[in-house]
Short mmCIF file of C-alpha atoms and ligand atoms in Angstrom, two decimals:
data_model
loop_
_atom_site.label_atom_id
_atom_site.label_comp_id
_atom_site.label_asym_id
_atom_site.label_seq_id
_atom_site.Cartn_x
_atom_site.Cartn_y
_atom_site.Cartn_z
CA UNK A 1 -34.23 -6.60 -36.37
CA UNK A 2 -32.31 -8.19 -33.60
CA UNK A 3 -28.86 -7.88 -33.38
CA UNK A 4 -26.43 -10.22 -31.49
CA UNK A 5 -23.07 -10.93 -31.47
CA UNK A 6 -21.62 -14.42 -31.79
CA UNK A 7 -18.67 -15.43 -30.15
CA UNK A 8 -15.84 -17.68 -30.70
CA UNK A 9 -14.27 -20.67 -28.48
CA UNK A 10 -10.89 -22.07 -27.77
CA UNK A 11 -10.09 -25.64 -25.75
CA UNK A 12 -8.01 -25.23 -23.11
CA UNK A 13 -7.47 -29.05 -23.05
CA UNK A 14 -8.96 -31.62 -25.68
CA UNK A 15 -8.56 -35.26 -24.91
CA UNK A 16 -9.15 -38.29 -27.17
CA UNK A 17 -10.30 -40.93 -24.89
CA UNK A 18 -11.09 -43.74 -27.58
CA UNK A 19 -13.38 -44.64 -30.45
CA UNK A 20 -16.78 -45.75 -30.07
CA UNK A 21 -18.70 -48.08 -31.49
CA UNK A 22 -20.72 -45.65 -33.58
CA UNK A 23 -17.30 -44.70 -35.49
CA UNK A 24 -17.28 -41.05 -33.35
CA UNK A 25 -14.33 -40.19 -31.16
CA UNK A 26 -15.01 -40.13 -27.26
CA UNK A 27 -13.42 -36.79 -26.26
CA UNK A 28 -12.69 -34.46 -22.78
CA UNK A 29 -12.45 -30.87 -23.51
CA UNK A 30 -12.33 -28.08 -21.79
CA UNK A 31 -14.01 -25.20 -23.98
CA UNK A 32 -13.91 -21.70 -23.38
CA UNK A 33 -15.69 -18.40 -24.89
CA UNK A 34 -13.55 -15.46 -25.86
CA UNK A 35 -14.46 -11.91 -27.32
CA UNK A 36 -13.83 -12.43 -30.69
CA UNK A 37 -17.26 -12.25 -32.41
CA UNK A 38 -19.32 -12.40 -35.57
CA UNK A 39 -22.23 -10.17 -35.88
CA UNK A 40 -25.41 -11.65 -36.84
CA UNK A 41 -28.75 -9.31 -37.70
CA UNK A 42 -31.91 -11.39 -37.67
CA UNK A 43 -35.29 -9.58 -39.53
CA UNK A 44 -38.54 -11.53 -39.76
CA UNK A 45 -39.59 -12.57 -43.30
CA UNK A 46 -43.01 -14.29 -43.92
CA UNK A 47 -41.81 -17.56 -45.07
CA UNK A 48 -38.29 -17.64 -46.39
CA UNK A 49 -35.13 -18.44 -44.84
CA UNK A 50 -32.28 -16.33 -46.45
CA UNK A 51 -28.63 -16.06 -45.73
CA UNK A 52 -26.45 -13.13 -46.45
CA UNK A 53 -22.58 -13.06 -45.12
CA UNK A 54 -19.63 -10.89 -46.32
CA UNK A 55 -17.21 -13.86 -46.46
CA UNK A 56 -16.56 -15.26 -49.73
CA UNK A 57 -15.74 -18.59 -48.54
CA UNK A 58 -18.79 -19.21 -46.40
CA UNK A 59 -21.74 -20.70 -47.87
CA UNK A 60 -24.96 -18.98 -48.01
CA UNK A 61 -27.55 -21.55 -48.85
CA UNK A 62 -28.74 -24.51 -47.25
CA UNK A 63 -25.22 -25.85 -46.41
CA UNK A 64 -24.72 -23.02 -43.95
CA UNK A 65 -24.98 -23.64 -40.43
CA UNK A 66 -27.49 -21.10 -39.49
CA UNK A 67 -29.78 -22.18 -42.56
CA UNK A 68 -29.84 -25.29 -41.32
CA UNK A 69 -30.46 -24.09 -37.28
CA UNK A 70 -33.62 -22.10 -38.45
CA UNK A 71 -34.95 -25.15 -41.12
CA UNK A 72 -34.35 -27.62 -38.19
CA UNK A 73 -36.15 -25.47 -35.57
CA UNK A 74 -38.90 -24.77 -37.97
CA UNK A 75 -39.60 -28.42 -38.66
CA UNK A 76 -39.22 -29.04 -35.13
CA UNK A 77 -41.81 -26.43 -33.88
CA UNK A 78 -44.10 -27.34 -37.17
CA UNK A 79 -44.38 -23.57 -38.08
CA UNK A 80 -43.95 -21.59 -41.49
CA UNK A 81 -42.14 -18.84 -40.57
CA UNK A 82 -39.34 -17.21 -42.22
CA UNK A 83 -36.09 -15.36 -41.79
CA UNK A 84 -33.18 -13.07 -43.09
CA UNK A 85 -29.70 -13.53 -41.52
CA UNK A 86 -26.87 -11.47 -41.93
CA UNK A 87 -23.67 -12.72 -40.96
CA UNK A 88 -20.72 -10.14 -40.44
CA UNK A 89 -17.96 -12.78 -40.36
CA UNK A 90 -14.56 -11.71 -37.94
CA UNK A 91 -14.04 -15.31 -36.73
CA UNK A 92 -11.46 -17.07 -39.15
CA UNK A 93 -13.57 -19.91 -40.81
CA UNK A 94 -12.60 -23.57 -40.59
CA UNK A 95 -9.98 -22.16 -38.04
CA UNK A 96 -10.92 -24.13 -34.62
CA UNK A 97 -12.43 -21.38 -33.38
CA UNK A 98 -16.04 -22.78 -33.31
CA UNK A 99 -17.39 -19.84 -35.76
CA UNK A 100 -20.27 -21.77 -37.77
CA UNK A 101 -21.48 -23.80 -34.47
CA UNK A 102 -21.61 -20.41 -32.60
CA UNK A 103 -23.65 -18.93 -35.38
CA UNK A 104 -25.87 -21.76 -35.19
CA UNK A 105 -26.52 -21.57 -31.55
CA UNK A 106 -27.27 -17.74 -31.74
CA UNK A 107 -29.44 -18.62 -34.45
CA UNK A 108 -31.38 -21.01 -32.08
CA UNK A 109 -31.69 -18.66 -29.53
CA UNK A 110 -32.55 -15.68 -31.42
CA UNK A 111 -35.26 -17.76 -33.62
CA UNK A 112 -36.67 -18.72 -30.33
CA UNK A 113 -37.46 -14.72 -29.38
CA UNK A 114 -38.49 -13.98 -32.74
CA UNK A 115 -40.45 -16.57 -33.49
CA UNK A 116 -41.90 -16.79 -29.98
CA UNK A 117 -41.35 -20.32 -29.75
CA UNK A 118 -41.10 -22.05 -26.14
CA UNK A 119 -39.04 -25.13 -26.54
CA UNK A 120 -38.21 -27.47 -23.40
CA UNK A 121 -34.44 -26.65 -22.93
CA UNK A 122 -34.00 -30.53 -23.72
CA UNK A 123 -35.24 -30.49 -26.50
CA UNK A 124 -33.01 -27.11 -27.57
CA UNK A 125 -29.42 -29.06 -26.66
CA UNK A 126 -30.90 -32.02 -28.90
CA UNK A 127 -31.32 -29.67 -31.74
CA UNK A 128 -27.81 -28.13 -31.13
CA UNK A 129 -26.10 -31.44 -30.84
CA UNK A 130 -27.73 -32.78 -33.99
CA UNK A 131 -26.23 -29.38 -35.89
CA UNK A 132 -22.89 -30.19 -34.71
CA UNK A 133 -20.72 -31.38 -31.76
CA UNK A 134 -19.88 -27.98 -30.97
CA UNK A 135 -23.33 -26.33 -30.92
CA UNK A 136 -24.41 -26.93 -27.68
CA UNK A 137 -21.89 -25.41 -26.14
CA UNK A 138 -22.52 -22.27 -27.32
CA UNK A 139 -25.76 -22.46 -25.86
CA UNK A 140 -24.03 -22.38 -22.44
CA UNK A 141 -20.75 -20.33 -22.78
CA UNK A 142 -18.15 -19.27 -20.46
CA UNK A 143 -16.13 -22.58 -19.15
CA UNK A 144 -17.41 -25.63 -19.70
CA UNK A 145 -16.53 -29.29 -19.96
CA UNK A 146 -17.36 -31.13 -23.06
CA UNK A 147 -17.79 -34.83 -22.94
CA UNK A 148 -19.05 -37.49 -25.34
CA UNK A 149 -18.63 -35.92 -29.09
CA UNK A 150 -17.82 -32.86 -26.97
CA UNK A 151 -21.39 -32.05 -27.27
CA UNK A 152 -22.42 -33.23 -23.88
CA UNK A 153 -21.62 -29.87 -21.70
CA UNK A 154 -20.91 -29.34 -17.95
CA UNK A 155 -20.77 -25.81 -17.19
CA UNK A 156 -17.41 -25.41 -15.10
CA UNK A 157 -16.42 -22.01 -12.83
CA UNK A 158 -15.00 -19.68 -14.93
CA UNK A 159 -11.03 -19.58 -16.04
CA UNK A 160 -10.32 -15.94 -16.66
CA UNK A 161 -7.14 -14.99 -19.20
CA UNK A 162 -7.37 -11.21 -19.85
CA UNK A 163 -4.09 -11.13 -21.98
CA UNK A 164 -4.91 -14.11 -24.96
CA UNK A 165 -3.48 -13.91 -28.55
CA UNK A 166 -5.40 -15.66 -31.08
CA UNK A 167 -2.66 -16.65 -34.47
CA UNK A 168 -3.76 -18.11 -37.68
CA UNK A 169 -1.05 -18.70 -40.23
CA UNK A 170 -3.70 -19.19 -42.74
CA UNK A 171 -3.16 -23.14 -43.14
CA UNK A 172 -6.16 -25.34 -43.96
CA UNK A 173 -6.34 -28.35 -41.81
CA UNK A 174 -9.33 -30.56 -42.73
CA UNK A 175 -11.16 -31.99 -39.43
CA UNK A 176 -11.62 -35.06 -40.92
CA UNK A 177 -7.87 -35.69 -41.75
CA UNK A 178 -7.02 -34.94 -38.24
CA UNK A 179 -9.24 -37.70 -36.88
CA UNK A 180 -8.36 -40.26 -39.42
CA UNK A 181 -4.63 -40.10 -38.70
CA UNK A 182 -4.54 -40.25 -34.92
CA UNK A 183 -1.97 -42.63 -33.28
CA UNK A 184 -3.54 -46.16 -32.37
CA UNK A 185 -3.04 -45.70 -28.95
CA UNK A 186 -5.82 -43.04 -28.96
CA UNK A 187 -8.37 -44.69 -31.15
CA UNK A 188 -8.86 -48.21 -28.80
CA UNK A 189 -12.41 -49.15 -27.91
CA UNK A 190 -11.67 -49.57 -24.48
CA UNK A 191 -9.67 -46.03 -24.00
CA UNK A 192 -13.28 -44.88 -23.40
CA UNK A 193 -13.12 -46.83 -19.99
CA UNK A 194 -10.91 -43.87 -19.02
CA UNK A 195 -13.83 -41.68 -17.92
CA UNK A 196 -14.78 -40.47 -15.85
CA UNK A 197 -11.69 -38.78 -13.59
CA UNK A 198 -11.68 -36.27 -11.14
CA UNK A 199 -13.34 -33.38 -13.48
CA UNK A 200 -12.99 -30.71 -10.63
CA UNK A 201 -9.13 -32.08 -10.20
CA UNK A 202 -8.33 -31.26 -13.71
CA UNK A 203 -10.11 -28.27 -14.08
CA UNK A 204 -8.23 -26.76 -10.50
CA UNK A 205 -5.23 -27.81 -12.02
CA UNK A 206 -5.76 -26.27 -15.47
CA UNK A 207 -6.89 -22.59 -13.89
CA UNK A 208 -4.28 -22.80 -11.23
CA UNK A 209 -1.70 -22.97 -14.06
CA UNK A 210 -2.97 -20.54 -16.06
CA UNK A 211 -3.62 -17.98 -13.21
CA UNK A 212 -0.28 -18.53 -11.86
CA UNK A 213 2.78 -16.29 -12.53
CA UNK A 214 5.20 -18.44 -14.23
CA UNK A 215 8.80 -18.30 -12.28
CA UNK A 216 11.08 -20.71 -14.35
CA UNK A 217 9.15 -20.23 -17.35
CA UNK A 218 11.58 -17.56 -18.66
CA UNK A 219 14.71 -19.63 -18.82
CA UNK A 220 13.15 -22.27 -20.79
CA UNK A 221 11.32 -20.50 -23.43
CA UNK A 222 13.51 -18.80 -26.46
CA UNK A 223 15.42 -21.03 -28.57
CA UNK A 224 15.54 -24.54 -26.77
CA UNK A 225 12.40 -26.36 -28.06
CA UNK A 226 13.01 -28.78 -25.85
CA UNK A 227 12.19 -27.02 -22.89
CA UNK A 228 9.44 -24.92 -23.99
CA UNK A 229 7.15 -25.94 -21.39
CA UNK A 230 3.77 -26.48 -22.87
CA UNK A 231 3.83 -30.08 -23.07
CA UNK A 232 4.66 -30.83 -19.68
CA UNK A 233 1.94 -28.61 -18.45
CA UNK A 234 -2.09 -29.40 -18.61
CA UNK A 235 -2.82 -27.38 -21.61
CA UNK A 236 -2.84 -30.30 -23.77
CA UNK A 237 -4.70 -30.88 -27.56
CA UNK A 238 -4.35 -34.51 -28.58
CA UNK A 239 -4.97 -33.37 -31.84
CA UNK A 240 -1.80 -31.88 -32.13
CA UNK A 241 -0.19 -35.22 -32.43
CA UNK A 242 -1.14 -36.19 -36.08
CA UNK A 243 -1.45 -32.10 -36.95
CA UNK A 244 1.83 -30.84 -35.96
CA UNK A 245 4.37 -33.06 -37.67
CA UNK A 246 2.31 -32.56 -40.83
CA UNK A 247 1.76 -28.98 -40.69
CA UNK A 248 5.43 -27.61 -39.56
CA UNK A 249 4.32 -24.28 -39.68
CA UNK A 250 2.08 -24.37 -36.99
CA UNK A 251 4.68 -25.83 -35.00
CA UNK A 252 6.81 -22.72 -35.86
CA UNK A 253 3.59 -20.49 -34.83
CA UNK A 254 3.75 -22.32 -31.69
CA UNK A 255 7.38 -21.93 -30.90
CA UNK A 256 7.67 -18.22 -32.12
CA UNK A 257 4.79 -17.43 -29.87
CA UNK A 258 6.80 -18.26 -26.86
CA UNK A 259 9.83 -17.03 -28.46
CA UNK A 260 7.72 -13.81 -28.44
CA UNK A 261 7.09 -13.97 -24.84
CA UNK A 262 3.58 -15.70 -24.50
CA UNK A 263 3.86 -18.29 -21.56
CA UNK A 264 2.15 -21.15 -23.23
CA UNK A 265 0.30 -21.61 -26.30
CA UNK A 266 -1.51 -24.52 -27.56
CA UNK A 267 -3.70 -25.58 -30.95
CA UNK A 268 -7.60 -24.95 -30.66
CA UNK A 269 -9.64 -27.66 -31.77
CA UNK A 270 -8.38 -29.26 -34.96
CA UNK A 271 -6.69 -26.15 -35.73
CA UNK A 272 -5.24 -24.19 -37.64
CA UNK A 273 -5.56 -21.56 -34.85
CA UNK A 274 -3.21 -21.20 -32.10
CA UNK A 275 -4.03 -19.43 -28.91
CA UNK A 276 -1.26 -18.04 -26.77
CA UNK A 277 -1.07 -16.74 -23.21
CA UNK A 278 0.55 -13.45 -21.83
CA UNK A 279 1.45 -12.02 -18.60
CA UNK A 280 1.13 -8.88 -20.06
CA UNK A 281 -0.74 -6.39 -22.74
CA UNK A 282 2.56 -4.74 -23.86
CA UNK A 283 4.56 -8.08 -24.72
CA UNK A 284 1.37 -9.61 -26.11
CA UNK A 285 0.68 -6.43 -28.46
CA UNK A 286 4.38 -6.45 -29.50
CA UNK A 287 3.87 -10.41 -30.72
CA UNK A 288 0.90 -9.40 -32.30
CA UNK A 289 2.52 -6.82 -34.38
CA UNK A 290 6.02 -9.04 -35.17
CA UNK A 291 3.35 -12.09 -36.03
CA UNK A 292 1.57 -9.77 -38.52
CA UNK A 293 4.62 -8.44 -40.09
CA UNK A 294 4.78 -12.39 -41.28
CA UNK A 295 1.94 -12.17 -42.68
CA UNK A 296 -0.35 -14.23 -40.21
CA UNK A 297 -3.58 -12.86 -38.69
CA UNK A 298 -3.10 -12.28 -34.78
CA UNK A 299 -6.20 -11.22 -32.93
CA UNK A 300 -6.04 -9.98 -28.99
CA UNK A 301 -8.72 -11.83 -27.23
CA UNK A 302 -9.95 -12.18 -23.73
CA UNK A 303 -11.84 -15.22 -21.99
CA UNK A 304 -15.72 -14.28 -21.88
CA UNK A 305 -17.41 -15.37 -18.56
CA UNK A 306 -20.91 -17.26 -18.82
CA UNK A 307 -22.76 -14.31 -17.15
CA UNK A 308 -21.19 -12.09 -19.98
CA UNK A 309 -21.94 -14.70 -22.45
CA UNK A 310 -25.41 -15.24 -21.15
CA UNK A 311 -26.52 -11.59 -20.92
CA UNK A 312 -27.25 -11.41 -24.33
CA UNK A 313 -30.14 -13.56 -23.89
CA UNK A 314 -31.29 -13.17 -20.35
CA UNK A 315 -35.03 -13.82 -21.11
CA UNK A 316 -33.85 -16.80 -23.14
CA UNK A 317 -32.01 -18.38 -21.08
CA UNK A 318 -33.71 -18.71 -18.28
CA UNK A 319 -32.31 -22.00 -16.71
CA UNK A 320 -29.48 -23.76 -19.09
CA UNK A 321 -27.39 -24.80 -16.61
CA UNK A 322 -29.76 -27.01 -15.17
CA UNK A 323 -31.11 -28.64 -19.10
CA UNK A 324 -30.01 -32.18 -17.94
P1 ATP B 401 -15.01 -27.71 -36.92
O1 ATP B 401 -13.80 -27.58 -36.13
O2 ATP B 401 -16.19 -27.89 -36.44
O3 ATP B 401 -14.90 -27.61 -38.36
P2 ATP B 401 -14.26 -24.72 -37.21
O4 ATP B 401 -14.49 -23.63 -36.02
O5 ATP B 401 -13.19 -25.14 -37.44
O6 ATP B 401 -15.42 -25.55 -37.08
P3 ATP B 401 -16.21 -23.08 -39.06
O7 ATP B 401 -15.94 -21.50 -39.14
O8 ATP B 401 -17.12 -23.49 -38.11
O9 ATP B 401 -14.97 -24.02 -38.56
O10 ATP B 401 -16.51 -23.53 -40.48
C1 ATP B 401 -16.41 -24.60 -41.18
C2 ATP B 401 -17.04 -24.87 -42.43
O11 ATP B 401 -17.97 -24.67 -42.17
C3 ATP B 401 -16.60 -23.74 -43.05
O12 ATP B 401 -15.66 -24.04 -44.05
C4 ATP B 401 -17.76 -23.18 -44.31
O13 ATP B 401 -17.74 -23.67 -45.59
C5 ATP B 401 -18.96 -23.85 -43.52
N1 ATP B 401 -20.17 -23.15 -42.84
C6 ATP B 401 -21.16 -23.65 -42.63
N2 ATP B 401 -21.75 -22.00 -42.03
C7 ATP B 401 -21.14 -21.46 -41.57
C8 ATP B 401 -21.04 -20.35 -40.89
N3 ATP B 401 -22.00 -19.90 -40.19
N4 ATP B 401 -19.94 -19.75 -40.48
C9 ATP B 401 -18.72 -20.39 -40.83
N5 ATP B 401 -18.41 -21.46 -41.35
C10 ATP B 401 -19.53 -21.78 -42.15
#
């Protein structure tokens, strides 16, 4: 039996650069692993792929991403081995935290070891990207830039934040609907020529903002919605443009987090989870207690850097940074 943690992600930034000829959107996103994790138990079987999960909303048949990962790997390697995978879910599902994608990436890495396969990294990344746009990121972890569909991953210097809070108001925001209702200026084909800008500059700016002690922020927080500083800042998620007006409760979560002392807050991915940054643990824990009192799910987390992320797979991850 092999047991591995499968971490969640947030997006520090998510920009839609345009619509591509293949119908996908061209993204530029800075992704980050955080220490909220599912637990995956793997045990070898002769031939079958069998999936169990303690969460009622997660399918355990061939629709499950870990099932798809195992099946695709087996087919690619041309072998007839089996595995039983038990998922203990802690990451809220369909919540913009990448839970399914993370599970799929961890499954690929675990099965390389259990089935004793030696797949070239380039091929591993290509399998991951076929499973889903967020899956390649979870082969690398830490702070990464994602471009293309978000599946072309470039490791960046780590952004470290100790006092994060994830909040989910239990609203289901269908990813497809979000992308379908983007404003036309974000989906012009010519917008893709905006790439590339200075990525290092963008990263430096985000990281400086996250690490700085915000001086003027406190006057700006509170009840004046117009003064909430996140829009002026570098944390940015273009998917909020269609989502917040349609789901006012999410905008309320964002506002309330700032009222409760967060220095910034942003929706993660296509939602509906919002993350917030706090200066200290006490304010964060008080905010978590208040939000839970409103019936919302609130989980304090911290960032997980790449070396910690990869220490789970030290034997497997030989050279994932240099896969390209
Ligand atoms: P995305 O933004 O790509 O939709 P997400 O992070 O918002 O991802 P996930 O938790 O990955 O959402 O789940 C999306 C859907 O995928 C769920 O509704 C669930 O039915 C299905 N699913 C398949 N496999 C898994 C898995 N292993 N864990 C969670 N959900 C899974």
